[in-house]
Coordinates of C-alpha atoms and ligand atoms in Angstrom, one line a residue:
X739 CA 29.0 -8.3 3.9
X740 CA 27.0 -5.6 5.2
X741 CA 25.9 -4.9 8.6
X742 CA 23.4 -7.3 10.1
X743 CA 19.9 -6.1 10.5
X744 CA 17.9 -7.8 13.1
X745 CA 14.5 -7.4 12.8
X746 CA 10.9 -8.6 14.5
X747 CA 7.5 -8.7 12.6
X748 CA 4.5 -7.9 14.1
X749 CA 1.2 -9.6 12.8
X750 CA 1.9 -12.9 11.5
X751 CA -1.6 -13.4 9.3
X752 CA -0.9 -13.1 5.6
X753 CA 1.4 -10.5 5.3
X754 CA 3.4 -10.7 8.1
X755 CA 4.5 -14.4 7.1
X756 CA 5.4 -12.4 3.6
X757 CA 7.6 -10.3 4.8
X758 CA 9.3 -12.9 7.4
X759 CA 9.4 -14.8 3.8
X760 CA 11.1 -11.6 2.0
X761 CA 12.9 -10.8 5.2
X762 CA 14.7 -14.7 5.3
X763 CA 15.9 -14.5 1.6
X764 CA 17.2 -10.9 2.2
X765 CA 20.7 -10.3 2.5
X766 CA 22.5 -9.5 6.2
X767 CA 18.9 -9.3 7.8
X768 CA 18.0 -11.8 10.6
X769 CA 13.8 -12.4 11.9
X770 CA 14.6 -12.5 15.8
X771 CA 10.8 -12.4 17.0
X772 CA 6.9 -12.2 15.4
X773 CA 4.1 -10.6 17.5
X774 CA 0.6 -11.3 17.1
X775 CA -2.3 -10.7 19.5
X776 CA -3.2 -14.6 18.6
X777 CA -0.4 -16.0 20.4
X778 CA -0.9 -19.7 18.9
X779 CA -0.3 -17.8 15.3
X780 CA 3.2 -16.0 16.3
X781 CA 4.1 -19.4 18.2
X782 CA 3.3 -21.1 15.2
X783 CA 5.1 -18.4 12.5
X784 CA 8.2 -18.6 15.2
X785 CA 8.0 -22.5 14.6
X786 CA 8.0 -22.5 10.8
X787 CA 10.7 -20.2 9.6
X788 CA 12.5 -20.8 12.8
X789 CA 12.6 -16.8 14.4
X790 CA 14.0 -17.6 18.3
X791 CA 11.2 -15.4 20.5
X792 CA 7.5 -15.1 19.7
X793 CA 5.5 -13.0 21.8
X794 CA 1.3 -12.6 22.0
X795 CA 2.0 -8.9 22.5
X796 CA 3.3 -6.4 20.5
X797 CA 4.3 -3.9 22.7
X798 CA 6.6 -6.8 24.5
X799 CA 8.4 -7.6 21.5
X800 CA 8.6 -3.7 20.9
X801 CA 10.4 -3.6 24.6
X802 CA 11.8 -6.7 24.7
X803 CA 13.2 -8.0 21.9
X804 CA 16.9 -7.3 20.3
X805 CA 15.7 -5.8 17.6
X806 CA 16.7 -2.4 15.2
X807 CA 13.4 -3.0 13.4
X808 CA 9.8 -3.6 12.9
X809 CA 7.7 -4.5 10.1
X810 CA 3.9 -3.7 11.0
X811 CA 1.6 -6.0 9.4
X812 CA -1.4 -6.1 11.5
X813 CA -5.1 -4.5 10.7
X814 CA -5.2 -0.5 9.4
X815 CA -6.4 0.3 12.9
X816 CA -3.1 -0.5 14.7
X817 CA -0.7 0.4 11.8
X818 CA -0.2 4.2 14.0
X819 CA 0.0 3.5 17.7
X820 CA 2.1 0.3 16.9
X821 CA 4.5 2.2 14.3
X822 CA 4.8 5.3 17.0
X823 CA 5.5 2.9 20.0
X824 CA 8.4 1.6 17.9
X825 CA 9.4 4.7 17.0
X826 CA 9.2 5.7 20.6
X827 CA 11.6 2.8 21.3
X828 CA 14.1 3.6 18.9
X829 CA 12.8 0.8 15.8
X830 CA 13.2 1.5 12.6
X831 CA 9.8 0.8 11.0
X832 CA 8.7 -0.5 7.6
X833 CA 4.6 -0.2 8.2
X834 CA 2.3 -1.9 5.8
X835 CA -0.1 0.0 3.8
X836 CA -2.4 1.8 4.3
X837 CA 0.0 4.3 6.1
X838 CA -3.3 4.9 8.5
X839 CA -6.2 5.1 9.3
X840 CA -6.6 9.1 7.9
X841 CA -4.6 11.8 7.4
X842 CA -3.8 12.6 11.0
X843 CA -2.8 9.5 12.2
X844 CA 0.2 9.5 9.5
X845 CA 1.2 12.9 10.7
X846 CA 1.8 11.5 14.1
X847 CA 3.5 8.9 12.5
X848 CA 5.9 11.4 10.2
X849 CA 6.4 13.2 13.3
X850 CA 7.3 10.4 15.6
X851 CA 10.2 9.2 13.3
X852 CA 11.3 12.7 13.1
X853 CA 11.6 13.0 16.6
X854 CA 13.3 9.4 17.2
X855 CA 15.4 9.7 13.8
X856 CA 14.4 6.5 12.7
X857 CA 13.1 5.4 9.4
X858 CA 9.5 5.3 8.5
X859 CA 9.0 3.5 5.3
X860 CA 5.9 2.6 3.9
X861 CA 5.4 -0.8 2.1
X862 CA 4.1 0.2 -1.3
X863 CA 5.4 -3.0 -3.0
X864 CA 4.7 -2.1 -6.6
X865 CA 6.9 0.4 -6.8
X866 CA 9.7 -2.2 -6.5
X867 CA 8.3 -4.4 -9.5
X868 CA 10.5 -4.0 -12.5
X869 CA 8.5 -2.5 -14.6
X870 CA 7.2 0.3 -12.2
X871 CA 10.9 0.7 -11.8
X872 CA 11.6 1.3 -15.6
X873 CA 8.8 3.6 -15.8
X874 CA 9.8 5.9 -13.3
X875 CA 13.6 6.1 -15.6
X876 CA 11.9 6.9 -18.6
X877 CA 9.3 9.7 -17.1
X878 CA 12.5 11.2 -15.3
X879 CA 14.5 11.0 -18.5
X880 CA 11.6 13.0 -20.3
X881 CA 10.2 10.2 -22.3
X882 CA 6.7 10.9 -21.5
X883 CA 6.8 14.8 -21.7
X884 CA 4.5 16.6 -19.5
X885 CA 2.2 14.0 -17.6
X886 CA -1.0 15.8 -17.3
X887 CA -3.7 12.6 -16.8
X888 CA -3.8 9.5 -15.2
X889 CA -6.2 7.1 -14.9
X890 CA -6.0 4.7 -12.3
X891 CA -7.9 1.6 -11.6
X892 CA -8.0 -1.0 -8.6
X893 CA -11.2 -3.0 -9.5
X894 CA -12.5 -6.3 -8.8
X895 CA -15.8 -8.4 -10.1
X896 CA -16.6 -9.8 -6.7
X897 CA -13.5 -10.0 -4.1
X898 CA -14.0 -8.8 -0.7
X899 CA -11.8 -9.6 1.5
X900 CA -13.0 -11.7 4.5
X901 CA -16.5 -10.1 4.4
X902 CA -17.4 -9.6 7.7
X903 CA -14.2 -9.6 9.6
X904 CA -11.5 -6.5 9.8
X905 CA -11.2 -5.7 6.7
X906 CA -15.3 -4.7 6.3
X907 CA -15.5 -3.2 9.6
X908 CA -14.5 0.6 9.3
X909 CA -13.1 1.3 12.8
X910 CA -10.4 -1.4 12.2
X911 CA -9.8 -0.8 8.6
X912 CA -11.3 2.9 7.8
X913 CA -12.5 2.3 4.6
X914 CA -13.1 -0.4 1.9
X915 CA -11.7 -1.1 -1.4
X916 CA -10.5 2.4 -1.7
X917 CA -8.2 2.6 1.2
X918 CA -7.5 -1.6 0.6
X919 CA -6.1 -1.7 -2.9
X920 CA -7.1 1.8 -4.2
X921 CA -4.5 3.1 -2.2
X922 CA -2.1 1.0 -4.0
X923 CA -2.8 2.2 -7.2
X924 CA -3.3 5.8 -6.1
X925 CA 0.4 5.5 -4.5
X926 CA 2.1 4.1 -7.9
X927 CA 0.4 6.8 -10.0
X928 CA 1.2 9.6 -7.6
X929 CA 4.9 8.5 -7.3
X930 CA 5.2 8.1 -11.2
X931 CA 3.9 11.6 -11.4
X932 CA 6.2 12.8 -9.1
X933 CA 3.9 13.5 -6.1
X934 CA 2.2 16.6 -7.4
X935 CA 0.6 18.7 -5.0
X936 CA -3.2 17.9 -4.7
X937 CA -6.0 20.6 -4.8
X938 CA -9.0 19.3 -5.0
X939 CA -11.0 16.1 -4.9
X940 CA -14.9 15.4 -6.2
X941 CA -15.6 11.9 -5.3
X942 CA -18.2 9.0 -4.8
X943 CA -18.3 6.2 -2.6
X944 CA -21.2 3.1 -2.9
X945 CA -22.1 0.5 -1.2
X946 CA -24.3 -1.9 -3.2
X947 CA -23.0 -5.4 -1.9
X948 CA -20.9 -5.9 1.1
X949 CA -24.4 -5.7 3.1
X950 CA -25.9 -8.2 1.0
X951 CA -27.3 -11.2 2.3
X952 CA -27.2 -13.5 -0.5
X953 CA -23.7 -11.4 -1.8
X954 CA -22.9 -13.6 -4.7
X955 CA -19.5 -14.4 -5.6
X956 CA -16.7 -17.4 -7.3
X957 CA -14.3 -17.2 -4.2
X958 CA -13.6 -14.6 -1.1
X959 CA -10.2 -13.5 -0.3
X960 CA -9.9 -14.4 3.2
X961 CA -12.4 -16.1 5.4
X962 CA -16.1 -14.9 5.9
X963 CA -17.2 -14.3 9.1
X964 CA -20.9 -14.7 9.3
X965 CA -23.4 -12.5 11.1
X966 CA -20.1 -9.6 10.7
X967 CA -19.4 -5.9 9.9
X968 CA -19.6 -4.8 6.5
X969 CA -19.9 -1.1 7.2
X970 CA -17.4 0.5 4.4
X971 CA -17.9 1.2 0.6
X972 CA -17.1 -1.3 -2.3
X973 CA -16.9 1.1 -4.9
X974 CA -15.2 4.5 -4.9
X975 CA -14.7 6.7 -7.9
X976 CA -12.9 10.2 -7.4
X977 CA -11.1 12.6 -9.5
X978 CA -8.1 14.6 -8.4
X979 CA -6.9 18.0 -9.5
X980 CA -3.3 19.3 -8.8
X981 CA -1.5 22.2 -8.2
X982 CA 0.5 22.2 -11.6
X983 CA -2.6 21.7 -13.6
X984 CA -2.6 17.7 -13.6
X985 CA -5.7 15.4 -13.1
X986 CA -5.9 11.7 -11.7
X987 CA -9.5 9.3 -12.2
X988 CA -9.6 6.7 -9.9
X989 CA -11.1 3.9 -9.9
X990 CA -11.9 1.2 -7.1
X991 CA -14.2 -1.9 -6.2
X992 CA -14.0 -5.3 -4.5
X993 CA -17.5 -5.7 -5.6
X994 CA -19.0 -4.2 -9.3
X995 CA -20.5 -5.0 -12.3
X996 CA -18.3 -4.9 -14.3
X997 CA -16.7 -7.3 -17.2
X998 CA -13.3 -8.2 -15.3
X999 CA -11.5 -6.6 -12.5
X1000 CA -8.0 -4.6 -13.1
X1001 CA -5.1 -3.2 -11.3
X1002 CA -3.5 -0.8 -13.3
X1003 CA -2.4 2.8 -14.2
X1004 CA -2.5 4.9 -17.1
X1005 CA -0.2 7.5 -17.9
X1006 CA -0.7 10.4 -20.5
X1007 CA 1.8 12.5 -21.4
X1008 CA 1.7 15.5 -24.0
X1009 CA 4.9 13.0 -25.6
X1010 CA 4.2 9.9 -24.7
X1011 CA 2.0 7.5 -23.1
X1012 CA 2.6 4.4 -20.4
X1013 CA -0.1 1.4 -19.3
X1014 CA 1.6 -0.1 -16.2
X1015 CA -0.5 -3.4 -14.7
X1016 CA 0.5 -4.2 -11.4
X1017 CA 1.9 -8.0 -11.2
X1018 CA 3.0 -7.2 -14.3
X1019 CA 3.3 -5.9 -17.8
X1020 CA 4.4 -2.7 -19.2
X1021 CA 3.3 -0.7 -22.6
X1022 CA 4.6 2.6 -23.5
X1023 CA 2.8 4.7 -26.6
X1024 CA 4.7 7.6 -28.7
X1025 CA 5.3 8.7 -31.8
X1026 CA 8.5 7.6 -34.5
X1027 CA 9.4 9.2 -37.6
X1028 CA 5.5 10.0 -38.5
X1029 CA 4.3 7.0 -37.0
X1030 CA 2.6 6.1 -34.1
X1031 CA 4.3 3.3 -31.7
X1032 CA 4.3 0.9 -29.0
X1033 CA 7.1 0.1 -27.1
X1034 CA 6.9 -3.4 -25.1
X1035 CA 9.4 -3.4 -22.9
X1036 CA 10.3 -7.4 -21.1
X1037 CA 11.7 -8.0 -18.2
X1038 CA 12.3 -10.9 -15.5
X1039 CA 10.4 -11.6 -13.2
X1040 CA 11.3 -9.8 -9.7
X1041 CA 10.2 -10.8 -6.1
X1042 CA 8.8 -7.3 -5.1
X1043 CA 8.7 -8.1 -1.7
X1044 CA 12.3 -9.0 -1.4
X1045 CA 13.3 -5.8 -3.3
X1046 CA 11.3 -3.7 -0.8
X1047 CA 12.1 -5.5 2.4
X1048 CA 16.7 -5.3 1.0
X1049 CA 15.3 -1.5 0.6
X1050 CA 14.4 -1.0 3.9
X1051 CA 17.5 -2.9 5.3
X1052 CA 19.9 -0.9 3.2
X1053 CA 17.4 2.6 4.6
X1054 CA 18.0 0.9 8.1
X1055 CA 22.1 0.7 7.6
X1056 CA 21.7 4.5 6.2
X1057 CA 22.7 3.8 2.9
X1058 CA 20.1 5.6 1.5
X1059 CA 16.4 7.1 2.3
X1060 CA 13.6 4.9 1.6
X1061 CA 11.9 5.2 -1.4
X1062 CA 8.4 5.6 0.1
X1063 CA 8.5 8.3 2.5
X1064 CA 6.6 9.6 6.2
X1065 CA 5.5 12.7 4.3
X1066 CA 4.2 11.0 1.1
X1067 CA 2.1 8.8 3.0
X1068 CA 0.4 11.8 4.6
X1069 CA -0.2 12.7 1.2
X1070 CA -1.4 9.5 0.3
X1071 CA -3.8 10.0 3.3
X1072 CA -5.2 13.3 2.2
X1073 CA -6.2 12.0 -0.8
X1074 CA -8.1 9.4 1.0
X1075 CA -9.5 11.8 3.6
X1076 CA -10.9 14.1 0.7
X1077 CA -12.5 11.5 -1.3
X1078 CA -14.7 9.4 1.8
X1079 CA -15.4 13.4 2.5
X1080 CA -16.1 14.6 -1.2
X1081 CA -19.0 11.9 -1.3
X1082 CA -20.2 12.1 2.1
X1083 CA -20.7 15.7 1.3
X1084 CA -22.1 15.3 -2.3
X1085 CA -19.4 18.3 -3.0
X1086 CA -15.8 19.2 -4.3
X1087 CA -13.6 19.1 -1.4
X1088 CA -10.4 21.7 -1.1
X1089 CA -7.3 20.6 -0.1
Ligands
LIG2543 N1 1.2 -5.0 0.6 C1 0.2 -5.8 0.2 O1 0.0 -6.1 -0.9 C2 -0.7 -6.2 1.3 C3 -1.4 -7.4 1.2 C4 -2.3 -7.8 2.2 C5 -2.4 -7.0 3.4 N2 -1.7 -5.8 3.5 C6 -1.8 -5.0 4.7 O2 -1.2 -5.7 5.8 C7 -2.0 -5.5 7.0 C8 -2.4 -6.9 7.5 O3 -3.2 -7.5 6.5 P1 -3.3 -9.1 6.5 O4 -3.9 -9.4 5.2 O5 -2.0 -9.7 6.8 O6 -4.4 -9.4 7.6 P2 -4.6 -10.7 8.4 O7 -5.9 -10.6 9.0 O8 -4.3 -11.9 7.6 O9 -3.5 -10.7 9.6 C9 -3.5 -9.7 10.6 C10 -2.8 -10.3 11.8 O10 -2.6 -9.3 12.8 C11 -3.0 -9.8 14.0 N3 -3.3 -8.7 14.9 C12 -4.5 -8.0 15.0 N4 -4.3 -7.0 15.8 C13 -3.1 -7.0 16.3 C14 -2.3 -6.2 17.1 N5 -2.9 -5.1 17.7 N6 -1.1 -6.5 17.4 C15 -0.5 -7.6 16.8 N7 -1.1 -8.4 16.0 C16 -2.4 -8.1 15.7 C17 -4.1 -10.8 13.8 O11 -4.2 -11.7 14.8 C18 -3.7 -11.4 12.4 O12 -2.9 -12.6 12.6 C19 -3.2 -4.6 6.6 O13 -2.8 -3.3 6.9 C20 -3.3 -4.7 5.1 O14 -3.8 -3.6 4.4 C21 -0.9 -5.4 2.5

């Protein structure tokens, strides 16, 4: 049995009861408080997985509670002066993604845990799916050869989350689709790659829509708030140029139209070729003996979240680093930066 990690969760909307979920069904790891500004909704997370304190500040639980660790699972716009008071306090901290708001804010963040010598881990879930897992073994291994494209794609028809509330108002959220699920997508491709250094971004940001009055669509994620914000883009496009000669497309929406939406990532390589889909599903192209192949690799099914939060416990034991880093995610963030900057500015933007 390994050492017992007690941790408290702030935010208890819908991620925050995820990872108290993940966190439950994890090994050695016990939930001793939730946070959440709405007090009745951290009263009423405490109540149904059974976690001892609740508290309708996070900064109390921060001080108060007996805990080594934090997950942060509250809107973009708190994710850096909640991770950095935790920090402060001597938490480790496992902070939902986006790592921030910009690039900045994630370099306080890096530079907080260095300070405190805690961990920082971002919660990039798909790297812990299966197949993103394999992937990774067989571009280290060499499989793919020299990766030198990628083309990836976070796109929905219509699905805006909560139009209207947080998620649409930029000074909570900083950004739309691209820094909502883009970043997810931008984050698996860049760690497949192995986080080549970035260069240069040309992008272009739209917002055809969100503002809409009679915005048509099957179902929302979330809840609408009428009469809200919907100040942010809800479709991005950008290309990326790095330092050892690769490229990255990206692709993002909540709202286009388009056939279907997709969540996936494209890998070419000068010997092979992979098509990861996120929730699922892996396809890797070559060549054998003269002809050309797919490989279909199967694999069960594995609870990503569990898998990331038993990461962070075994990071918070120091058994290892964590697998998404302080310094990637001010990579991550860069990337971001350049692209709402490329297409504010109509230009190429140098990184
Ligand atoms: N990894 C994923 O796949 C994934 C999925 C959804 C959301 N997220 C991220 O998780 C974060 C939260 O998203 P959500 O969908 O759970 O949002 P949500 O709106 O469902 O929940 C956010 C909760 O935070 C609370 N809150 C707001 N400000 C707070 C503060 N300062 N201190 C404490 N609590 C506060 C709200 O009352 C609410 O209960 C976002 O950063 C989002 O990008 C990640």
């Amino acid at each position: 049995m390994g050492k017992v990690i007690k941790v408290g969760v702030i935010g208890a909307g819908s991620i925050g009861r995820v990872h108290i979920d993940a966190y439950k069904k994890a090994k050695d790891v016990e939930v001793l408080a939730v946070a959440d500004t709405n007090g009745a909704a951290a009263e009423q997370a405490a109540r149904t997985y059974g976690i001892p304190k609740s508290f309708s500040d996070p900064k109390e639980l921060i001080r108060e509670a007996d805990v080594e660790a934090v997950s942060v699972c509250v809107p973009n716009a708190f994710h850096a002066p909640l991770a950095i008071e935790a920090l402060k306090a001597g938490k480790h901290v496992l902070c939902e993604k986006p790592p921030a708001m910009n690039a900045k804010e994630a370099d306080a963040m890096a530079q907080a845990a260095k300070k405190a010598k805690k961990v920082l881990m971002y919660a990039f879930v798909n790297r812990f799916q299966a197949e993103s897992q394999a992937l990774k073994k067989y571009i280290e291994a060499g499989d793919l050869g020299e990766i030198y494209h990628c083309v990836a794609s976070a796109t929905r028809r219509r699905g805006i989350p909560g139009l209207g509330g947080w998620f649409t108002t930029k000074k909570m959220s900083g950004g739309g689709p691209l820094i909502d699920i883009g970043v997810h997508i931008l984050d698996l491709s860049l760690w497949l790659m192995g986080f080549p250094e970035p260069v240069s971004v040309s992008a272009a940001c739209y917002q055809k829509f969100g503002h809409k009055k009679d915005y048509v669509y099957v179902s929302m994620w979330g809840t609408k708030v009428p009469g809200g914000t919907f100040d942010v883009e809800d479709y991005a496009t950008a290309m990326v140029r790095f330092r050892n000669g690769a490229s990255l497309s990206l692709e993002c929406s909540w709202a286009a139209n388009i056939a279907s939406g997709a969540f996936n990532t494209q890998l070419m390589g000068d010997k092979g070729g992979a098509f990861l889909e996120v929730g699922g599903g892996l396809r890797l192209f070559g060549e054998h003996r003269g002809n050309l192949v797919d490989m279909s690799p199967q694999f069960a099914k594995t609870d990503r979240f569990l898998a990331e939060v038993s990461h962070f416990a075994e990071c918070v034991r120091g058994e290892h680093g964590p697998i998404c880093t302080a310094e990637q995610g001010i990579v991550i963030q860069k990337v971001i930066d350049a692209i709402y900057k490329s297409s504010e500015s109509g230009r190429e933007v140098r990184l």
